[in-house]
């Protein structure tokens, strides 16, 4: 009899749970997590569909054929949301040729899941939470102002023969994006220590 | 064992009742069969199914809600200054609040109505009327900004407004307080037969521009509410009137003496033709017409003079009165256009008139009387049916498109569902408390959406946590998709939401503007890049063309301003991205901040009174370095020689 009672109670409790379930309607899209409190890899500002208008830093990188390695790295490190934030941001974006200068074994090991935090650190070393168009970089060089990067470290800006350099790495071109500036660089900027 | 089993079941049932406590005052039985909470729950990041536009009443503005969640999305400033954005404070928007009485910082908003095409909501604009200084405003549903306000001369108490005809050809504006027309100095108690109640007809052009076409100079009753005919009755407009007694004091008694007042039935198409053929007489009447230009980001106010006045007796077959019991309020037309529902607010019955019968009675010249030369049709020969004893104090009716009508009852605090044609009462549910208008999205169009109904209540009392003597009004959301209405939720609204309008979100949301194109900015003081920013002196006026971008102003150091100067800060937001506004304020400014949208230019005036170095800053947390977004203005003595100088990172 005890078992029966237990069974009934259990049954009733489960009915109660079902009946009282006020949980969110299941999401139509399937891929997005309904649990926004803990942003999964596919939620957040980076995944807002936003047609038209000036692209942000991430959208620009994704649309560029010369930055497929950078995009792969950003995705491996799961730092997409940092590149679409309201910022303002200044991103130094090494092109594919820049990544090719790193030996393949090192590069591949960085893309391994266990090295995610190391990769993220290197990538954030390419992002300054500031608005630095090329004119401001020139002023920074003249006035000796360093760039504070999202890695927590600083980059030195110099000007030589009309070109701008960060930590000795040449800037090849500049694009204005909706949340700041993207400067294409000829090499990956590896933190000094 | 059987006994024990029963005992367990009883306890278990009680447990369910206790733990599933979603019940509420309106419906105690529904809690077990479905979860009401689930019906109104919109998960984080998901969007509501409908937009609800609530009149802000004495706030003068419109508030935008998501339905079914009841989440407030935005307050759109319309007739009142709004320091949150600088509307009515900025140099560009002050003109929006100009009237023939001068600048009026406040208005009493009443009845929002969404534009229609072929009788269905098209989501281009929403219109709303102002009662105190008679005006109608048009709000863009792309920018959610007020684009135009037109004043109505010779009118007083613009209550029967701003209802649109089914192709948005016209909007009407009634006169709730009969007044001398033209206004003149005369004894109040001689009003009878001398006051007038003009009904204004405002046309809407394809681009939305409003034009006051004519005023129908009706007898001096109080024209309270209106709705256009639709479908078969398109071309007609119906207005309720009260105070056919033409009383001028202790109206609550003296305006309730006649057993019946009138619905005015107006064939507006006939009058439009009459005016086109040169009919009517131009009379005096001064009114402001204010237009906001999205390219210059500035409003202009034009004072206009004169309006075409129509004597209703002069247009054969255009204007009739229909008797209606006891001081009617709401005047609503069903989606087919056949039934006109008049709510005599002191009557115990609801009178429903037949459009067909009305036409027949007109054809047969079946008149029982005339009022100041306007034929009065017989009640018996126009009535389609009566909803008997549905409740106390009927006010307004909306429709679900499935043959049902929903009427609010103020005194008995309830919404009653009844059937068109049979007039039987199908359901009734209490509202909390003393409901005024109700709103079914699309509920006054040919095609109501018929899923939700919102009751807009006047009295709040104990509905929410108390907040001192002043309480926001309450709204209740009902599911009307089934046979019986179901109360789902309860939420406060801002100001007094006299009426509301609702529309399916997908008809609007994809065309909602994200930012203004900087290239299209034609503001005369716009600085479209930092290199265009400058400071110029013209006598004691100083114009600062300043830019804003994350996270600085250009220029951010300004010198050469003097005490006694009039300094214009013309702020251009250089951002071209969604949801990146910047704000601006400066210490000592006798005005509000301005909130500048991307690509937009806005201006505030600052008249420095003291020497010193004064900071200004961005008021909107725009970016990671928002706190750094600031600058200084040096103010020198009145007779100093400090030259104008400005810089950024010099």
PDB file of C-alpha atoms in Angstrom, chain A residues 85-90 127-133 136 140 146-150 154 179-181, chain B residues 548-553 556 575 580-583 616-631:
ATOM      1  CA  UNK A  85      30.007  46.053 -29.054  1.00  0.00           C
ATOM      2  CA  UNK A  86      29.068  49.720 -29.156  1.00  0.00           C
ATOM      3  CA  UNK A  87      32.730  50.328 -28.342  1.00  0.00           C
ATOM      4  CA  UNK A  88      34.231  52.504 -29.568  1.00  0.00           C
ATOM      5  CA  UNK A  89      36.793  50.014 -30.832  1.00  0.00           C
ATOM      6  CA  UNK A  90      39.985  50.162 -32.797  1.00  0.00           C
ATOM      7  CA  UNK A 127      41.630  45.534 -29.961  1.00  0.00           C
ATOM      8  CA  UNK A 128      41.737  48.932 -28.261  1.00  0.00           C
ATOM      9  CA  UNK A 129      38.595  50.172 -26.491  1.00  0.00           C
ATOM     10  CA  UNK A 130      39.016  53.588 -28.091  1.00  0.00           C
ATOM     11  CA  UNK A 131      38.341  55.612 -31.195  1.00  0.00           C
ATOM     12  CA  UNK A 132      41.647  55.827 -33.122  1.00  0.00           C
ATOM     13  CA  UNK A 133      41.358  56.939 -36.727  1.00  0.00           C
ATOM     14  CA  UNK A 136      44.655  60.238 -34.010  1.00  0.00           C
ATOM     15  CA  UNK A 140      49.598  59.596 -30.602  1.00  0.00           C
ATOM     16  CA  UNK A 146      50.616  54.596 -26.086  1.00  0.00           C
ATOM     17  CA  UNK A 147      47.546  52.541 -26.972  1.00  0.00           C
ATOM     18  CA  UNK A 148      45.890  50.664 -24.166  1.00  0.00           C
ATOM     19  CA  UNK A 149      44.700  47.351 -25.529  1.00  0.00           C
ATOM     20  CA  UNK A 150      41.905  45.030 -24.398  1.00  0.00           C
ATOM     21  CA  UNK A 154      50.080  48.701 -24.292  1.00  0.00           C
ATOM     22  CA  UNK A 179      31.685  50.850 -34.073  1.00  0.00           C
ATOM     23  CA  UNK A 180      35.113  52.364 -34.701  1.00  0.00           C
ATOM     24  CA  UNK A 181      38.120  51.693 -36.919  1.00  0.00           C
TER      25      UNK A 181
ATOM     26  CA  UNK B 548      29.475  63.856 -31.527  1.00  0.00           C
ATOM     27  CA  UNK B 549      30.987  60.419 -31.985  1.00  0.00           C
ATOM     28  CA  UNK B 550      32.128  57.714 -29.579  1.00  0.00           C
ATOM     29  CA  UNK B 551      33.557  59.106 -27.381  1.00  0.00           C
ATOM     30  CA  UNK B 552      34.242  62.795 -27.906  1.00  0.00           C
ATOM     31  CA  UNK B 553      32.902  66.124 -29.079  1.00  0.00           C
ATOM     32  CA  UNK B 556      35.736  70.070 -27.051  1.00  0.00           C
ATOM     33  CA  UNK B 575      27.312  57.823 -35.878  1.00  0.00           C
ATOM     34  CA  UNK B 580      23.879  54.893 -30.753  1.00  0.00           C
ATOM     35  CA  UNK B 581      22.383  58.214 -29.645  1.00  0.00           C
ATOM     36  CA  UNK B 582      24.449  60.875 -27.911  1.00  0.00           C
ATOM     37  CA  UNK B 583      23.062  63.418 -25.482  1.00  0.00           C
ATOM     38  CA  UNK B 616      29.428  70.152 -21.029  1.00  0.00           C
ATOM     39  CA  UNK B 617      28.967  66.416 -21.477  1.00  0.00           C
ATOM     40  CA  UNK B 618      27.186  63.537 -23.151  1.00  0.00           C
ATOM     41  CA  UNK B 619      24.039  62.571 -21.217  1.00  0.00           C
ATOM     42  CA  UNK B 620      23.491  59.165 -22.817  1.00  0.00           C
ATOM     43  CA  UNK B 621      25.721  56.286 -21.765  1.00  0.00           C
ATOM     44  CA  UNK B 622      26.951  55.854 -25.312  1.00  0.00           C
ATOM     45  CA  UNK B 623      30.097  53.787 -25.048  1.00  0.00           C
ATOM     46  CA  UNK B 624      32.833  52.403 -22.856  1.00  0.00           C
ATOM     47  CA  UNK B 625      34.397  55.872 -22.693  1.00  0.00           C
ATOM     48  CA  UNK B 626      31.132  57.743 -22.172  1.00  0.00           C
ATOM     49  CA  UNK B 627      32.400  59.337 -18.977  1.00  0.00           C
ATOM     50  CA  UNK B 628      35.246  60.876 -21.015  1.00  0.00           C
ATOM     51  CA  UNK B 629      32.806  62.394 -23.503  1.00  0.00           C
ATOM     52  CA  UNK B 630      32.939  65.950 -22.196  1.00  0.00           C
ATOM     53  CA  UNK B 631      34.383  69.369 -22.946  1.00  0.00           C
TER      54      UNK B 631
END
